[in-house]
CSV table of C-alpha atoms and ligand atoms in Angstrom, one decimal:
chain,number,residue,atom,x,y,z
P,1,UNK,CA,0.0,0.0,0.0
P,2,UNK,CA,1.3,3.4,-0.9
P,3,UNK,CA,1.4,5.6,2.2
P,4,UNK,CA,1.5,9.4,2.6
P,5,UNK,CA,5.0,10.9,3.0
P,6,UNK,CA,6.4,11.0,6.5
P,7,UNK,CA,5.5,14.1,8.4
P,8,UNK,CA,2.4,14.9,6.4
P,9,UNK,CA,-1.3,14.2,7.2
P,10,UNK,CA,-4.7,13.9,5.4
P,11,UNK,CA,-7.6,16.2,6.2
P,12,UNK,CA,-11.1,15.0,6.3
P,13,UNK,CA,-14.1,14.7,8.7
P,14,UNK,CA,-14.2,16.8,11.8
P,15,UNK,CA,-10.6,18.1,11.3
P,16,UNK,CA,-11.6,19.4,7.9
P,17,UNK,CA,-14.6,21.2,9.3
P,18,UNK,CA,-12.5,22.8,12.0
P,19,UNK,CA,-10.0,24.0,9.4
P,20,UNK,CA,-12.7,25.6,7.3
P,21,UNK,CA,-14.2,27.3,10.3
P,22,UNK,CA,-10.8,28.7,11.3
P,23,UNK,CA,-10.2,29.8,7.7
P,24,UNK,CA,-13.5,31.8,7.7
P,25,UNK,CA,-12.7,33.3,11.1
P,26,UNK,CA,-9.3,34.4,9.9
P,27,UNK,CA,-10.8,35.9,6.8
P,28,UNK,CA,-13.2,38.0,8.9
P,29,UNK,CA,-10.5,39.0,11.3
P,30,UNK,CA,-8.3,40.2,8.5
P,31,UNK,CA,-11.2,42.2,7.1
P,32,UNK,CA,-11.6,43.9,10.5
P,33,UNK,CA,-7.8,44.7,10.4
P,34,UNK,CA,-8.1,45.9,6.8
P,35,UNK,CA,-5.3,43.6,5.6
P,36,UNK,CA,-5.1,42.4,2.0
P,37,UNK,CA,-5.1,38.7,0.9
P,38,UNK,CA,-1.9,37.6,-0.8
P,39,UNK,CA,-1.1,34.2,-2.4
P,40,UNK,CA,2.4,33.6,-3.6
P,41,UNK,CA,3.8,30.4,-5.3
P,42,UNK,CA,4.4,27.3,-3.2
P,43,UNK,CA,7.8,27.0,-4.8
P,44,UNK,CA,10.3,29.8,-5.4
P,45,UNK,CA,13.8,30.1,-6.8
P,46,UNK,CA,16.1,28.5,-4.2
P,47,UNK,CA,18.2,31.6,-4.0
P,48,UNK,CA,15.3,33.6,-2.5
P,49,UNK,CA,15.4,31.5,0.7
P,50,UNK,CA,19.2,31.5,0.9
P,51,UNK,CA,19.3,35.2,0.9
P,52,UNK,CA,16.0,35.8,2.6
P,53,UNK,CA,15.7,33.3,5.4
P,54,UNK,CA,19.5,33.1,5.8
P,55,UNK,CA,22.4,30.8,4.9
P,56,UNK,CA,23.2,30.0,8.6
P,57,UNK,CA,19.7,29.0,9.7
P,58,UNK,CA,18.8,25.3,10.2
P,59,UNK,CA,15.8,25.9,8.0
P,60,UNK,CA,17.9,26.7,4.9
P,61,UNK,CA,21.0,24.5,5.6
P,62,UNK,CA,19.2,21.3,6.6
P,63,UNK,CA,15.5,21.5,6.0
P,64,UNK,CA,14.6,22.7,2.5
P,65,UNK,CA,12.9,20.5,-0.1
P,66,UNK,CA,14.9,21.4,-3.2
P,67,UNK,CA,14.4,20.3,-6.8
P,68,UNK,CA,15.8,21.1,-10.2
P,69,UNK,CA,13.0,21.5,-12.8
P,70,UNK,CA,13.1,20.3,-16.4
P,71,UNK,CA,14.6,23.6,-17.4
P,72,UNK,CA,17.4,23.2,-15.0
P,73,UNK,CA,16.2,25.9,-12.6
P,74,UNK,CA,16.9,25.4,-8.9
P,75,UNK,CA,13.6,25.6,-7.0
P,76,UNK,CA,12.7,25.2,-3.3
P,77,UNK,CA,9.3,24.4,-1.7
P,78,UNK,CA,8.8,27.4,0.5
P,79,UNK,CA,9.8,26.7,4.1
P,80,UNK,CA,7.9,29.9,5.3
P,81,UNK,CA,5.9,32.7,3.9
P,82,UNK,CA,7.8,36.0,4.5
P,83,UNK,CA,10.4,35.7,1.8
P,84,UNK,CA,7.8,35.1,-0.9
P,85,UNK,CA,5.6,38.0,0.2
P,86,UNK,CA,8.7,40.3,0.2
P,87,UNK,CA,9.7,39.0,-3.3
P,88,UNK,CA,6.2,39.7,-4.5
P,89,UNK,CA,6.3,43.2,-2.9
P,90,UNK,CA,9.5,44.0,-4.8
P,91,UNK,CA,8.6,42.3,-8.1
P,92,UNK,CA,5.2,44.0,-8.3
P,93,UNK,CA,6.7,47.3,-7.3
P,94,UNK,CA,4.3,47.9,-4.5
P,95,UNK,CA,6.8,50.2,-2.8
P,96,UNK,CA,6.0,52.9,-5.5
P,97,UNK,CA,2.4,52.7,-4.6
P,98,UNK,CA,0.7,55.3,-2.5
P,99,UNK,CA,-1.1,52.6,-0.4
P,100,UNK,CA,2.2,51.8,1.4
P,101,UNK,CA,2.3,50.4,4.1
P,102,UNK,CA,1.2,47.2,2.4
P,103,UNK,CA,-0.5,45.0,4.9
P,104,UNK,CA,-0.6,41.5,3.6
P,105,UNK,CA,-2.1,38.3,5.1
P,106,UNK,CA,-1.7,34.8,3.8
P,107,UNK,CA,-2.6,31.2,4.5
P,108,UNK,CA,-1.1,28.1,3.0
P,109,UNK,CA,1.3,25.1,3.2
P,110,UNK,CA,5.0,25.2,4.0
P,111,UNK,CA,7.6,22.5,3.9
P,112,UNK,CA,10.5,21.7,6.2
P,113,UNK,CA,12.5,18.5,6.3
P,114,UNK,CA,12.4,18.3,10.1
P,115,UNK,CA,12.3,15.3,12.3
P,116,UNK,CA,8.5,14.7,12.6
P,117,UNK,CA,7.0,14.6,16.1
P,118,UNK,CA,3.9,15.8,17.8
P,119,UNK,CA,3.3,19.4,16.6
P,120,UNK,CA,6.1,19.3,14.0
P,121,UNK,CA,5.3,18.3,10.5
P,122,UNK,CA,7.1,18.3,7.2
P,123,UNK,CA,4.1,19.9,5.5
P,124,UNK,CA,2.3,22.4,7.8
P,125,UNK,CA,0.0,25.3,7.3
P,126,UNK,CA,0.7,28.8,8.3
P,127,UNK,CA,-1.5,31.8,8.7
P,128,UNK,CA,0.6,35.0,8.7
P,129,UNK,CA,0.8,38.7,8.0
P,130,UNK,CA,3.5,41.0,6.7
P,131,UNK,CA,3.4,44.8,7.1
P,132,UNK,CA,5.8,46.5,4.6
P,133,UNK,CA,6.6,50.2,4.6
P,134,UNK,CA,6.4,51.5,8.1
P,135,UNK,CA,8.9,51.7,10.9
P,136,UNK,CA,6.3,52.7,13.5
P,137,UNK,CA,6.5,50.6,16.7
P,138,UNK,CA,2.7,50.8,16.6
P,139,UNK,CA,2.9,48.4,13.6
P,140,UNK,CA,4.8,45.9,15.7
P,141,UNK,CA,2.2,46.1,18.4
P,142,UNK,CA,-0.6,45.8,15.8
P,143,UNK,CA,1.0,42.6,14.5
P,144,UNK,CA,1.4,41.1,18.0
P,145,UNK,CA,-2.3,42.0,18.6
P,146,UNK,CA,-3.5,39.8,15.7
P,147,UNK,CA,-2.7,36.3,17.2
P,148,UNK,CA,-3.6,37.6,20.7
P,149,UNK,CA,-7.0,38.8,19.5
P,150,UNK,CA,-7.5,35.6,17.6
P,151,UNK,CA,-6.8,33.5,20.7
P,152,UNK,CA,-9.2,35.8,22.7
P,153,UNK,CA,-12.0,35.3,20.1
P,154,UNK,CA,-11.5,31.5,20.2
P,155,UNK,CA,-11.4,31.5,24.0
P,156,UNK,CA,-7.8,30.2,24.4
P,157,UNK,CA,-6.6,31.0,27.9
P,158,UNK,CA,-3.3,29.3,28.5
P,159,UNK,CA,-1.1,31.5,26.3
P,160,UNK,CA,2.0,33.5,27.1
P,161,UNK,CA,3.3,36.3,24.9
P,162,UNK,CA,7.1,36.5,25.0
P,163,UNK,CA,8.7,39.6,23.5
P,164,UNK,CA,12.3,40.7,23.1
P,165,UNK,CA,14.4,43.1,21.1
P,166,UNK,CA,17.4,42.5,19.0
P,167,UNK,CA,17.9,46.2,18.3
P,168,UNK,CA,19.1,48.0,15.2
P,169,UNK,CA,22.2,47.1,13.3
P,170,UNK,CA,24.6,48.8,15.7
P,171,UNK,CA,23.0,47.0,18.7
P,172,UNK,CA,23.0,43.7,16.9
P,173,UNK,CA,26.7,44.1,16.0
P,174,UNK,CA,27.5,44.8,19.6
P,175,UNK,CA,25.6,41.7,20.6
P,176,UNK,CA,27.4,39.6,18.1
P,177,UNK,CA,30.7,40.6,19.5
P,178,UNK,CA,29.5,40.0,23.1
P,179,UNK,CA,28.4,36.5,22.1
P,180,UNK,CA,31.7,35.7,20.3
P,181,UNK,CA,33.6,36.8,23.3
P,182,UNK,CA,31.4,34.7,25.6
P,183,UNK,CA,31.5,31.5,23.5
P,184,UNK,CA,35.2,31.7,22.6
P,185,UNK,CA,36.5,29.8,25.6
P,186,UNK,CA,33.9,27.1,24.9
P,187,UNK,CA,34.6,26.8,21.2
P,188,UNK,CA,36.1,23.3,21.4
P,189,UNK,CA,33.1,22.1,23.3
P,190,UNK,CA,30.6,23.3,20.7
P,191,UNK,CA,29.2,21.1,17.9
P,192,UNK,CA,30.6,21.4,14.4
P,193,UNK,CA,27.7,23.5,13.2
P,194,UNK,CA,28.0,25.9,16.1
P,195,UNK,CA,31.8,26.3,15.4
P,196,UNK,CA,30.8,27.4,11.9
P,197,UNK,CA,28.0,29.6,13.3
P,198,UNK,CA,30.6,31.2,15.6
P,199,UNK,CA,32.2,33.0,12.7
P,200,UNK,CA,29.2,33.5,10.4
P,201,UNK,CA,26.4,34.2,12.8
P,202,UNK,CA,27.0,33.6,16.5
P,203,UNK,CA,23.3,34.4,17.3
P,204,UNK,CA,22.3,31.1,15.7
P,205,UNK,CA,24.4,29.2,18.4
P,206,UNK,CA,21.7,30.1,20.9
P,207,UNK,CA,19.0,28.0,19.1
P,208,UNK,CA,21.3,25.1,18.4
P,209,UNK,CA,19.3,21.9,19.0
P,210,UNK,CA,22.5,20.0,20.0
P,211,UNK,CA,24.2,22.4,22.4
P,212,UNK,CA,21.6,24.7,23.8
P,213,UNK,CA,21.0,22.8,27.1
P,214,UNK,CA,24.6,23.0,28.1
P,215,UNK,CA,25.1,24.8,31.4
P,216,UNK,CA,27.2,27.7,30.2
P,217,UNK,CA,24.4,28.7,27.7
P,218,UNK,CA,22.3,30.0,30.7
P,219,UNK,CA,24.6,32.9,31.3
P,220,UNK,CA,25.1,33.9,27.7
P,221,UNK,CA,24.8,37.7,27.1
P,222,UNK,CA,21.3,39.1,26.5
P,223,UNK,CA,20.3,41.2,23.5
P,224,UNK,CA,18.6,43.7,25.8
P,225,UNK,CA,22.0,44.5,27.5
P,226,UNK,CA,23.4,45.5,24.1
P,227,UNK,CA,20.7,47.8,22.9
P,228,UNK,CA,21.7,51.4,22.1
P,229,UNK,CA,19.5,54.3,23.2
P,230,UNK,CA,17.4,54.4,20.0
P,231,UNK,CA,16.7,50.7,20.1
P,232,UNK,CA,15.7,50.9,23.8
P,233,UNK,CA,13.3,53.7,23.1
P,234,UNK,CA,11.9,51.7,20.2
P,235,UNK,CA,11.3,48.7,22.4
P,236,UNK,CA,9.7,50.9,25.1
P,237,UNK,CA,7.3,52.3,22.5
P,238,UNK,CA,6.3,48.8,21.4
P,239,UNK,CA,5.5,48.0,25.0
P,240,UNK,CA,3.6,51.2,25.5
P,241,UNK,CA,1.4,50.4,22.5
P,242,UNK,CA,0.8,46.9,23.6
P,243,UNK,CA,-0.3,48.2,27.0
P,244,UNK,CA,-2.7,50.6,25.2
P,245,UNK,CA,-4.3,47.5,23.6
P,246,UNK,CA,-4.5,45.6,26.8
P,247,UNK,CA,-2.1,43.0,25.7
P,248,UNK,CA,-0.3,41.1,28.4
P,249,UNK,CA,3.3,40.1,27.7
P,250,UNK,CA,6.6,39.2,29.3
P,251,UNK,CA,10.0,40.3,28.2
P,252,UNK,CA,11.9,37.1,27.6
P,253,UNK,CA,15.5,37.5,26.6
P,254,UNK,CA,15.8,33.9,25.4
P,255,UNK,CA,13.6,34.7,22.4
P,256,UNK,CA,16.0,35.3,19.5
P,257,UNK,CA,14.1,33.5,16.7
P,258,UNK,CA,15.5,30.9,14.3
P,259,UNK,CA,15.5,33.0,11.1
P,260,UNK,CA,18.2,35.6,10.1
P,261,UNK,CA,16.2,38.5,9.0
P,262,UNK,CA,15.0,40.0,12.3
P,263,UNK,CA,15.9,43.3,14.0
P,264,UNK,CA,14.3,45.2,16.8
P,265,UNK,CA,11.1,43.5,18.0
P,266,UNK,CA,10.9,39.7,18.1
P,267,UNK,CA,8.1,37.7,19.7
P,268,UNK,CA,6.7,34.3,20.2
P,269,UNK,CA,3.4,33.1,21.8
P,270,UNK,CA,3.6,29.9,23.6
P,271,UNK,CA,0.9,27.5,24.8
P,272,UNK,CA,1.6,27.5,28.6
P,273,UNK,CA,-0.5,24.5,29.4
P,274,UNK,CA,1.1,21.7,31.3
P,275,UNK,CA,1.8,18.6,29.2
P,276,UNK,CA,1.3,20.4,25.9
P,277,UNK,CA,4.5,19.0,24.5
P,278,UNK,CA,7.8,20.4,23.4
P,279,UNK,CA,6.4,22.1,20.2
P,280,UNK,CA,4.5,24.6,22.2
P,281,UNK,CA,5.3,27.8,20.2
P,282,UNK,CA,2.0,28.7,18.6
P,283,UNK,CA,3.3,31.6,16.6
P,284,UNK,CA,6.3,33.8,16.1
P,285,UNK,CA,7.5,36.8,14.3
P,286,UNK,CA,9.1,40.2,14.5
P,287,UNK,CA,10.5,43.2,12.6
P,288,UNK,CA,12.8,42.8,9.7
P,289,UNK,CA,14.1,46.2,8.4
P,290,UNK,CA,16.8,44.9,6.1
P,291,UNK,CA,15.1,42.0,4.4
P,292,UNK,CA,13.7,43.9,1.4
P,293,UNK,CA,17.2,45.2,0.6
P,294,UNK,CA,18.7,41.7,1.1
P,295,UNK,CA,16.4,40.6,-1.7
P,296,UNK,CA,17.4,43.6,-3.9
P,297,UNK,CA,14.4,45.9,-3.2
P,298,UNK,CA,14.6,49.5,-2.1
P,299,UNK,CA,15.1,50.0,1.7
P,300,UNK,CA,11.7,49.2,3.2
P,301,UNK,CA,11.0,48.3,6.8
P,302,UNK,CA,8.8,45.3,7.6
P,303,UNK,CA,7.2,43.4,10.4
P,304,UNK,CA,5.1,40.3,10.5
P,305,UNK,CA,4.3,37.0,12.2
P,306,UNK,CA,3.0,33.5,11.3
P,307,UNK,CA,1.2,30.9,13.3
P,308,UNK,CA,1.0,27.1,12.7
P,309,UNK,CA,-2.5,25.9,12.1
P,310,UNK,CA,-1.8,22.4,13.4
P,311,UNK,CA,-0.5,23.7,16.8
P,312,UNK,CA,-3.5,26.1,17.1
P,313,UNK,CA,-5.9,23.1,16.6
P,314,UNK,CA,-4.0,21.1,19.2
P,315,UNK,CA,-4.2,24.0,21.7
P,316,UNK,CA,-7.9,24.2,21.1
P,317,UNK,CA,-8.2,20.5,21.7
P,318,UNK,CA,-6.1,20.8,24.8
P,319,UNK,CA,-8.3,23.4,26.3
P,320,UNK,CA,-11.4,21.5,25.2
P,321,UNK,CA,-12.7,24.4,23.2
P,322,UNK,CA,-15.5,23.3,20.8
P,323,UNK,CA,-15.7,25.4,17.7
P,324,UNK,CA,-19.3,26.5,16.8
P,325,UNK,CA,-19.4,24.4,13.7
P,326,UNK,CA,-22.8,24.2,12.0
P,327,UNK,CA,-23.0,20.4,11.6
P,328,UNK,CA,-26.7,20.2,10.5
P,329,UNK,CA,-28.4,19.6,7.2
P,330,UNK,CA,-31.6,21.6,6.5
P,331,UNK,CA,-33.3,18.7,4.7
P,332,UNK,CA,-32.7,15.2,3.4
P,333,UNK,CA,-34.7,14.0,0.5
P,334,UNK,CA,-35.8,10.3,0.5
P,335,UNK,CA,-37.1,9.1,-2.8
P,336,UNK,CA,-39.2,6.0,-2.2
P,337,UNK,CA,-37.8,4.3,-5.3
P,338,UNK,CA,-35.6,4.9,-8.4
P,339,UNK,CA,-38.7,6.0,-10.2
P,340,UNK,CA,-39.0,9.1,-8.1
P,341,UNK,CA,-35.4,10.1,-8.5
P,342,UNK,CA,-35.8,12.5,-11.4
P,343,UNK,CA,-38.6,14.5,-9.7
P,344,UNK,CA,-36.6,14.5,-6.4
P,345,UNK,CA,-33.5,15.8,-8.1
P,346,UNK,CA,-35.4,18.8,-9.5
P,347,UNK,CA,-36.5,19.7,-6.0
P,348,UNK,CA,-33.1,19.1,-4.5
P,349,UNK,CA,-31.5,21.4,-7.1
P,350,UNK,CA,-34.0,24.1,-6.5
P,351,UNK,CA,-33.5,23.9,-2.7
P,352,UNK,CA,-29.8,24.2,-3.0
P,353,UNK,CA,-30.1,27.2,-5.3
P,354,UNK,CA,-32.3,28.8,-2.7
P,355,UNK,CA,-29.5,28.5,-0.2
P,356,UNK,CA,-30.6,25.4,1.8
P,357,UNK,CA,-28.2,22.7,2.9
P,358,UNK,CA,-29.8,19.7,1.3
P,359,UNK,CA,-28.9,16.2,0.4
P,360,UNK,CA,-30.5,13.1,-1.1
P,361,UNK,CA,-30.4,9.3,-0.9
P,362,UNK,CA,-29.0,7.8,-4.1
P,363,UNK,CA,-28.9,4.2,-2.8
P,364,UNK,CA,-32.7,3.5,-2.7
P,365,UNK,CA,-32.7,2.8,1.0
P,366,UNK,CA,-35.9,1.8,2.6
P,367,UNK,CA,-37.7,4.4,4.7
P,368,UNK,CA,-36.3,3.2,8.0
P,369,UNK,CA,-32.6,3.3,7.0
P,370,UNK,CA,-33.3,6.7,5.3
P,371,UNK,CA,-34.4,8.1,8.6
P,372,UNK,CA,-31.3,6.6,10.2
P,373,UNK,CA,-29.2,8.3,7.5
P,374,UNK,CA,-31.0,11.6,8.1
P,375,UNK,CA,-30.1,11.3,11.8
P,376,UNK,CA,-26.5,10.6,11.0
P,377,UNK,CA,-26.4,13.7,8.8
P,378,UNK,CA,-28.1,15.7,11.5
P,379,UNK,CA,-30.9,16.7,9.1
P,380,UNK,CA,-33.6,18.9,10.5
P,381,UNK,CA,-36.2,17.9,7.9
P,382,UNK,CA,-36.8,14.8,5.8
P,383,UNK,CA,-38.8,15.1,2.6
P,384,UNK,CA,-40.4,11.8,1.5
P,385,UNK,CA,-41.1,11.5,-2.2
P,386,UNK,CA,-43.2,8.6,-3.5
P,387,UNK,CA,-45.7,8.0,-6.2
P,388,UNK,CA,-48.5,10.1,-4.5
P,389,UNK,CA,-46.3,13.1,-3.8
P,390,UNK,CA,-45.1,13.1,-7.4
P,391,UNK,CA,-48.6,12.9,-8.8
P,392,UNK,CA,-50.2,15.5,-6.5
P,393,UNK,CA,-47.2,17.9,-6.0
P,394,UNK,CA,-48.0,17.7,-2.3
P,395,UNK,CA,-44.9,16.6,-0.4
P,396,UNK,CA,-44.6,14.7,2.9
P,397,UNK,CA,-42.2,16.7,5.1
P,398,UNK,CA,-41.2,15.4,8.5
P,399,UNK,CA,-39.6,17.5,11.2
P,400,UNK,CA,-36.8,15.2,12.2
P,401,UNK,CA,-36.7,16.6,15.7
P,402,UNK,CA,-40.3,16.8,16.8
P,403,UNK,CA,-41.3,13.9,14.4
P,404,UNK,CA,-44.3,16.0,13.3
P,405,UNK,CA,-45.4,15.4,9.7
P,406,UNK,CA,-46.7,18.0,7.3
P,407,UNK,CA,-48.2,18.0,3.9
P,408,UNK,CA,-46.6,20.8,1.9
P,409,UNK,CA,-47.4,21.9,-1.6
P,410,UNK,CA,-44.3,21.9,-3.8
P,411,UNK,CA,-44.8,25.7,-4.5
P,412,UNK,CA,-44.8,26.4,-0.8
P,413,UNK,CA,-41.7,24.3,0.1
P,414,UNK,CA,-39.1,27.1,0.1
P,415,UNK,CA,-41.4,29.3,2.2
P,416,UNK,CA,-42.2,26.4,4.6
P,417,UNK,CA,-38.6,25.5,5.1
P,418,UNK,CA,-37.5,29.2,5.4
P,419,UNK,CA,-40.2,29.8,8.0
P,420,UNK,CA,-39.4,26.7,10.0
P,421,UNK,CA,-35.6,27.0,9.8
P,422,UNK,CA,-35.0,30.8,9.8
P,423,UNK,CA,-38.1,32.2,11.3
P,424,UNK,CA,-39.5,33.3,8.0
P,425,UNK,CA,-39.1,36.5,6.0
P,426,UNK,CA,-37.9,39.7,7.6
P,427,UNK,CA,-38.6,42.0,4.7
P,428,UNK,CA,-41.0,45.0,4.9
P,429,UNK,CA,-44.7,44.9,4.2
P,430,UNK,CA,-44.3,46.0,0.6
P,431,UNK,CA,-42.5,42.9,-0.5
P,432,UNK,CA,-44.1,40.1,-2.6
P,433,UNK,CA,-43.0,37.2,-0.6
P,434,UNK,CA,-45.6,34.6,0.2
P,435,UNK,CA,-46.3,36.0,3.7
P,436,UNK,CA,-47.1,39.5,2.5
P,437,UNK,CA,-49.1,38.8,-0.6
W,1,HAM,P1,8.6,30.3,12.4
W,1,HAM,O1,8.8,30.5,13.8
W,1,HAM,O2,9.6,29.5,11.7
W,1,HAM,O3,8.5,31.7,11.7
W,1,HAM,O4,7.2,29.6,12.1
W,1,HAM,C1,6.0,30.2,12.6
W,1,HAM,C2,5.1,29.2,13.2
W,1,HAM,O5,4.9,28.1,12.3
W,1,HAM,C3,5.7,28.5,14.4
W,1,HAM,O6,5.5,29.2,15.6
W,1,HAM,C4,4.9,27.2,14.4
W,1,HAM,O7,3.6,27.4,15.0
W,1,HAM,C5,4.7,26.9,13.0
W,1,HAM,N1,5.7,25.9,12.5
W,1,HAM,C6,6.9,26.1,12.1
W,1,HAM,N2,7.5,25.0,11.7
W,1,HAM,C7,6.6,24.0,11.9
W,1,HAM,C8,6.5,22.6,11.6
W,1,HAM,N3,7.6,21.9,11.1
W,1,HAM,N4,5.4,21.9,11.9
W,1,HAM,C9,4.3,22.6,12.4
W,1,HAM,N5,4.3,23.9,12.6
W,1,HAM,C10,5.4,24.6,12.4
W,1,HAM,C11,8.3,31.9,10.4
W,1,HAM,O8,8.0,31.1,9.6
W,1,HAM,C12,8.4,33.4,10.0
W,1,HAM,N6,8.1,33.5,8.5
W,1,HAM,C13,7.3,34.2,10.7
W,1,HAM,C14,7.4,35.7,10.4
W,1,HAM,C15,6.5,36.3,9.5
W,1,HAM,N7,8.3,36.5,10.8
W,1,HAM,C16,8.0,37.7,10.2
W,1,HAM,N8,7.0,37.6,9.4
């Protein structure tokens, strides 16, 4: 039997319904925030991620899915969404547009060749936003408010917002030197990757999966201690704006993020529920003021975040939060035999076009099993169509909850269902609906 690739999963049933519910919720939330929907390709030129995400990150050195296409081009399945959005911003010359800042949101699959475990997949979905063209600390606070408000709307309680600042280029350089000095005496003890990181990007040593639980890591210098005055002021402003929006946070110096493009604000939201598992980071992001230039665009500041859909769903499960999914069917049509199928289909199609959630039995079940099926589908009404109904155009409609049975003329069916399911028409007296004629 051919099996799905390791680290991937199939979506169907309840899980599918939950995903669709969350997708709609995110769409509405982004409408409220006035963000614009973006969709960029699932694969991009390999070089984009080398330059964008960074040559010294695990994501790029160890985890990309690369392939050469038939035209000998080097491509990579995107491991994250930011680089693609920034490429699109540059390629479509959005920087010259008066609507800057561009506020983009996106939702889609990403691929990382990681060791699969609970909460960590090789194909996973991210919802994310990128704000390009403003350096205001209020934009950082706005971005942080998005996941926080989402969790609030969903009713998630066990979350912790960790923020930190890497500072501007000067502060980052100072930090880099401080780290090098600190790790120098331990160089021989570090893994081979970290020894390479020491020269190229010492910051990456901090999130090394091999070394980072060694004792001397605990006292490594903190970014906050290396911030210059401007960067400190920037960070204070972000905190002030977060407070203005009633967002609780903790300053956590250990948040440095695993991607190369960050400066100033970085943040992660973790599920702080006991037993949640190691992969408890629900989302992460931050400011990246040099990324657009790194991908050959004009200097443009940016800030954004992304959350993993799978981890969000796990968190909801963990806190036993039921999503208000409408799992009912308005009506289920039960033709008494194949002979009544043509007539039944005409009715089914008309009901669906009128906006009802309707389904039919194609398998010529007997009445008893049709009612069982209607129960399984959570149908509110069952319409029975036999020889008499077809002849007289008077249908037998059964309320599947109260078990009351009605005789309804075909012409009145939509009105009948509307009245019983939605409380009838709410139009004014001048209308020509059944009720007001
Ligand atoms: P990231 O921290 O690599 O950041 O990923 C963001 C979120 O995606 C994580 O917090 C996690 O929920 C989810 N995630 C990452 N890898 C996996 C995986 N293998 N399996 C399941 N979920 C995963 C970024 O990707 C940045 N692009 C975020 C950003 C946007 N920064 C600025 N703008």
